[in-house]
Short mmCIF file of C-alpha atoms in Angstrom, two decimals:
data_model
loop_
_atom_site.label_atom_id
_atom_site.label_comp_id
_atom_site.label_asym_id
_atom_site.label_seq_id
_atom_site.Cartn_x
_atom_site.Cartn_y
_atom_site.Cartn_z
CA MET A 1 0.00 0.00 0.00
CA ARG A 2 2.83 2.35 0.79
CA LYS A 3 4.09 2.13 -2.81
CA ARG A 4 0.59 2.89 -4.10
CA TRP A 5 0.34 6.02 -1.92
CA PHE A 6 3.71 7.20 -3.18
CA SER A 7 2.55 6.62 -6.75
CA LEU A 8 -0.66 8.59 -6.24
CA ALA A 9 1.29 11.43 -4.65
CA ALA A 10 3.66 11.54 -7.60
CA VAL A 11 0.77 11.67 -10.08
CA ALA A 12 -0.88 14.48 -8.09
CA ALA A 13 2.35 16.46 -8.12
CA VAL A 14 2.62 16.14 -11.88
CA LEU A 15 -1.01 17.21 -12.37
CA VAL A 16 -0.47 20.29 -10.17
CA ALA A 17 2.60 21.19 -12.17
CA LEU A 18 0.63 20.94 -15.40
CA VAL A 19 -2.17 23.27 -14.22
CA PRO A 20 -1.30 26.80 -15.41
CA ALA A 21 -1.01 29.48 -12.76
CA ALA A 22 -3.82 32.00 -12.60
CA PRO A 23 -2.89 35.05 -14.66
CA ALA A 24 -1.89 38.15 -12.72
CA MET A 25 -4.56 40.83 -12.80
CA ALA A 26 -3.51 43.81 -14.86
CA ALA A 27 -2.54 46.96 -13.00
CA PRO A 28 -4.52 50.15 -13.59
CA THR A 29 -2.97 52.75 -15.86
CA PHE A 30 -1.65 55.03 -13.14
CA LYS A 31 -0.97 58.67 -13.96
CA VAL A 32 0.99 61.43 -12.22
CA PRO A 33 -1.18 62.55 -9.24
CA PHE A 34 -1.45 66.20 -10.29
CA PRO A 35 -3.64 68.15 -12.75
CA CYS A 36 -3.07 68.05 -16.49
CA ASN A 37 0.17 69.61 -17.82
CA GLN A 38 1.67 70.32 -14.39
CA SER A 39 5.34 69.38 -13.92
CA TRP A 40 6.64 68.10 -10.57
CA SER A 41 9.99 66.93 -9.26
CA GLY A 42 9.73 63.37 -7.96
CA GLN A 43 12.41 61.90 -5.71
CA THR A 44 13.05 58.27 -4.82
CA ARG A 45 15.66 57.09 -2.34
CA SER A 46 16.61 53.74 -0.87
CA ASP A 47 16.23 54.92 2.76
CA HIS A 48 12.64 56.10 2.20
CA SER A 49 9.83 54.36 4.07
CA PRO A 50 8.50 52.49 2.25
CA ALA A 51 11.38 52.27 -0.18
CA TYR A 52 9.38 52.60 -3.42
CA ALA A 53 7.42 55.73 -2.43
CA ILE A 54 7.93 59.00 -4.33
CA ASP A 55 8.14 62.44 -2.74
CA PHE A 56 6.83 65.16 -5.08
CA ASN A 57 7.77 68.85 -4.89
CA ARG A 58 7.58 72.06 -6.88
CA THR A 59 8.02 75.75 -6.01
CA ASP A 60 5.36 77.14 -3.64
CA ASP A 61 3.46 73.86 -3.67
CA LEU A 62 1.71 74.23 -0.29
CA GLY A 63 -2.04 73.94 -0.94
CA ASP A 64 -1.68 72.75 -4.55
CA PRO A 65 -4.33 70.18 -5.59
CA VAL A 66 -3.59 66.47 -5.54
CA VAL A 67 -5.66 64.29 -7.89
CA ALA A 68 -6.51 60.60 -8.12
CA SER A 69 -3.90 58.80 -10.19
CA ALA A 70 -6.42 56.21 -11.43
CA PRO A 71 -10.15 55.47 -11.08
CA GLY A 72 -11.22 53.80 -7.86
CA THR A 73 -13.04 54.10 -4.56
CA VAL A 74 -11.76 56.12 -1.61
CA ASP A 75 -11.51 53.69 1.30
CA ARG A 76 -9.50 55.69 3.79
CA VAL A 77 -9.47 59.39 4.75
CA THR A 78 -7.36 59.57 7.88
CA ASP A 79 -5.63 62.13 10.08
CA LEU A 80 -2.76 60.67 12.12
CA GLY A 81 -2.00 64.05 13.64
CA GLY A 82 1.67 64.96 13.99
CA THR A 83 3.01 61.50 13.22
CA SER A 84 3.66 59.29 10.20
CA TYR A 85 1.52 60.15 7.14
CA GLY A 86 -0.43 62.88 8.91
CA LYS A 87 -3.50 63.55 6.77
CA TYR A 88 -3.69 60.94 4.02
CA VAL A 89 -6.07 59.39 1.51
CA ARG A 90 -6.07 55.83 0.22
CA ILE A 91 -7.82 54.78 -3.00
CA ASP A 92 -8.76 51.18 -3.78
CA HIS A 93 -8.38 50.53 -7.53
CA GLY A 94 -9.48 46.89 -7.46
CA ASN A 95 -7.52 43.65 -8.03
CA GLY A 96 -5.44 44.36 -4.92
CA TYR A 97 -4.06 47.72 -6.13
CA THR A 98 -4.18 50.80 -3.88
CA THR A 99 -2.55 54.22 -3.87
CA TYR A 100 -1.60 56.44 -0.91
CA TYR A 101 -1.45 60.26 -0.84
CA ALA A 102 0.16 61.51 2.38
CA HIS A 103 1.06 64.69 4.32
CA LEU A 104 -1.98 66.52 2.88
CA SER A 105 -3.04 69.89 4.27
CA SER A 106 -6.75 69.07 3.81
CA PHE A 107 -9.13 66.60 2.19
CA ASN A 108 -11.52 66.97 -0.73
CA VAL A 109 -13.13 63.49 -0.69
CA SER A 110 -14.86 61.16 1.75
CA VAL A 111 -14.79 57.40 2.36
CA GLY A 112 -16.88 55.46 -0.15
CA GLN A 113 -16.63 58.11 -2.84
CA THR A 114 -15.93 56.97 -6.40
CA VAL A 115 -13.23 58.99 -8.16
CA GLY A 116 -11.85 59.13 -11.68
CA TYR A 117 -8.73 60.49 -13.33
CA GLY A 118 -8.02 64.07 -12.36
CA ARG A 119 -10.45 64.16 -9.43
CA VAL A 120 -9.09 66.47 -6.71
CA ILE A 121 -8.79 64.41 -3.52
CA GLY A 122 -6.85 66.82 -1.32
CA TYR A 123 -4.15 69.47 -1.17
CA VAL A 124 -0.38 69.37 -0.65
CA GLY A 125 0.66 69.95 2.94
CA SER A 126 3.26 69.16 5.57
CA THR A 127 1.27 67.16 8.14
CA GLY A 128 2.47 64.15 10.11
CA GLY A 129 6.20 63.47 10.13
CA SER A 130 6.90 65.79 7.20
CA THR A 131 9.61 68.47 7.51
CA GLY A 132 8.27 70.57 4.62
CA PRO A 133 5.40 70.70 2.10
CA HIS A 134 5.37 67.80 -0.37
CA LEU A 135 3.25 64.87 -1.51
CA HIS A 136 4.26 61.39 -0.40
CA TYR A 137 2.84 58.98 -2.99
CA GLU A 138 2.73 55.18 -3.06
CA GLN A 139 1.40 52.37 -5.23
CA ARG A 140 0.70 49.07 -3.47
CA LEU A 141 -0.36 45.58 -4.46
CA ASN A 142 -2.03 43.39 -1.83
CA GLY A 143 -0.70 45.75 0.83
CA ASN A 144 2.92 45.65 -0.31
CA ASP A 145 4.58 48.72 -1.80
CA ILE A 146 5.61 48.28 -5.43
CA GLN A 147 7.76 50.29 -7.77
CA VAL A 148 5.71 53.17 -9.13
CA ARG A 149 4.71 53.29 -12.80
CA PHE A 150 3.06 56.11 -14.72
CA ASN A 151 1.35 55.19 -18.01
CA GLY A 152 3.09 51.82 -17.67
CA ALA A 153 6.60 53.33 -17.52
CA LEU A 154 8.74 52.68 -14.46
CA ALA A 155 9.60 55.71 -12.33
CA LEU A 156 13.26 56.59 -11.77
CA TYR A 157 14.95 54.55 -9.01
CA TRP A 158 17.04 55.98 -7.37
CA GLY A 159 17.19 59.74 -7.88
CA THR A 160 15.15 62.78 -8.89
CA LYS A 161 13.19 63.22 -12.11
CA THR A 162 10.69 65.76 -13.47
CA TYR A 163 7.29 64.24 -14.29
CA THR A 164 4.70 66.07 -16.42
CA SER A 165 1.10 65.03 -15.84
CA ASP A 166 -1.40 64.01 -18.51
CA ASN A 167 -3.93 63.23 -15.79
CA GLY A 168 -7.42 64.42 -16.77
CA CYS A 169 -6.20 65.92 -20.03
CA ALA A 170 -8.91 64.08 -21.97
CA GLY A 171 -11.51 66.39 -20.48
CA SER A 172 -12.98 64.00 -17.92
CA ASN A 173 -12.34 66.53 -15.17
CA THR A 174 -13.40 69.78 -16.79
CA GLY A 175 -16.17 72.25 -16.05
CA ALA A 176 -18.58 74.08 -18.32
CA GLY A 177 -19.79 77.66 -18.32
CA THR A 178 -21.60 80.30 -20.34
CA VAL A 179 -20.20 83.79 -20.82
CA ASN A 180 -22.64 86.52 -19.77
CA THR A 181 -21.55 90.16 -19.96
CA THR A 182 -25.22 91.37 -19.97
CA SER A 183 -24.30 94.05 -22.54
CA GLY A 184 -23.58 91.88 -25.55
CA VAL A 185 -19.95 93.00 -25.48
CA ALA A 186 -17.39 90.23 -25.92
CA LEU A 187 -15.34 89.20 -22.86
CA THR A 188 -11.59 89.83 -23.00
CA VAL A 189 -9.35 86.76 -22.77
CA ARG A 190 -6.06 87.22 -20.90
CA SER A 191 -2.80 85.28 -21.05
CA GLY A 192 -2.92 84.84 -17.27
CA PRO A 193 -5.31 85.19 -14.33
CA GLY A 194 -5.58 88.97 -14.11
CA THR A 195 -6.01 92.27 -15.84
CA GLY A 196 -2.26 92.81 -15.69
CA TYR A 197 -1.77 90.05 -18.26
CA SER A 198 -1.91 90.76 -21.97
CA ALA A 199 -5.16 90.46 -23.92
CA VAL A 200 -5.01 87.48 -26.28
CA GLY A 201 -8.52 87.54 -27.75
CA THR A 202 -12.18 87.68 -26.83
CA VAL A 203 -15.10 85.32 -26.19
CA ALA A 204 -18.55 86.32 -27.45
CA ASP A 205 -21.33 87.09 -24.99
CA GLY A 206 -23.46 83.94 -24.68
CA ALA A 207 -20.67 81.59 -25.77
CA SER A 208 -20.21 78.21 -24.07
CA VAL A 209 -16.73 77.53 -22.70
CA THR A 210 -14.89 74.49 -21.34
CA ILE A 211 -13.07 75.22 -18.08
CA TYR A 212 -9.90 73.14 -17.67
CA CYS A 213 -8.84 74.54 -14.31
CA GLN A 214 -9.44 77.52 -12.03
CA THR A 215 -7.14 79.77 -10.04
CA SER A 216 -7.12 83.05 -8.11
CA GLY A 217 -6.07 86.35 -9.61
CA THR A 218 -7.26 89.94 -10.00
CA SER A 219 -10.58 90.58 -8.24
CA ILE A 220 -13.25 91.55 -10.77
CA THR A 221 -16.81 92.81 -10.35
CA GLY A 222 -19.04 91.45 -13.08
CA THR A 223 -22.40 89.91 -13.85
CA TYR A 224 -22.16 87.40 -10.99
CA GLY A 225 -20.75 89.68 -8.31
CA THR A 226 -17.15 90.24 -7.26
CA SER A 227 -14.77 87.33 -7.70
CA SER A 228 -11.02 86.70 -7.79
CA ILE A 229 -11.51 83.37 -9.58
CA TRP A 230 -10.20 83.03 -13.14
CA ASP A 231 -11.08 80.18 -15.49
CA ARG A 232 -8.55 78.67 -17.91
CA ILE A 233 -10.37 77.94 -21.16
CA GLY A 234 -7.32 76.97 -23.19
CA SER A 235 -3.54 77.06 -23.14
CA GLY A 236 -2.58 80.54 -21.92
CA ARG A 237 -6.23 81.70 -22.11
CA PHE A 238 -8.01 82.95 -18.97
CA ILE A 239 -11.31 84.74 -18.36
CA SER A 240 -12.80 86.18 -15.20
CA ASP A 241 -15.29 83.87 -13.50
CA ALA A 242 -17.33 86.95 -12.55
CA TYR A 243 -18.71 86.90 -16.10
CA VAL A 244 -19.21 83.13 -16.42
CA TYR A 245 -22.30 81.20 -15.37
CA THR A 246 -21.15 77.80 -14.04
CA GLY A 247 -23.99 76.90 -11.68
CA TYR A 248 -21.70 77.29 -8.65
CA ASP A 249 -20.96 80.18 -6.31
CA GLY A 250 -17.17 79.90 -6.22
CA TYR A 251 -14.90 77.15 -7.44
CA ILE A 252 -16.49 74.31 -9.42
CA PRO A 253 -16.32 71.02 -7.47
CA GLY A 254 -13.97 68.52 -9.11
CA VAL A 255 -12.30 71.00 -11.47
CA PRO A 256 -8.58 71.25 -10.58
CA ARG A 257 -6.80 74.40 -9.47
CA CYS A 258 -4.33 75.67 -12.06
#
């Protein structure tokens, strides 16, 4: 009988070996966690914790928007106070993949919320164990940190590299508005968010516009009151939000800050 048991065990081992392993689930197409066309310096270092995380910086980045790097569901919005990650968000992307966004100054999402590319989830800060404003970013698989990839390309290990975002560039995170000057006069388009910038064209009264991002600039009194918000409607093309009907009193939810 002993020989028969050995024989059965050998056959079972062969059968197991012949069964193909389950295919690994494909990773999401992760993108740089900042609004479209922004460039950020990303640093990796072997003594980082965890090792494969990236620290992102740019000049005067405190309060800059942080966006979801891939579609998913927010499953953690946590404030650890003055330790570790401080204020951080975690997004579950399915198939065991998650991303972490740490040291935020404030949140812009809640647990259970579904987010897509370019969705603002919080703002750059220096909370927790941070010694200065930056975004600590991680990609994980089944809880383990993995080397970060953007659009399938491996990030630089080890060192510092400039990454330019194409996150939300397809228009999935834009706003819409209608120009209303009340007088029929066309609205002046500026090269930047203020009257001190050069005029680069006009938009007709009543025209519909796509708003790619919003920022603060010269305070203007217009059809919808006094506002310092300026809407970017194209590359190097800004108009005062005081003359644009968006359906919101202030910044449009979900539209990134420029």
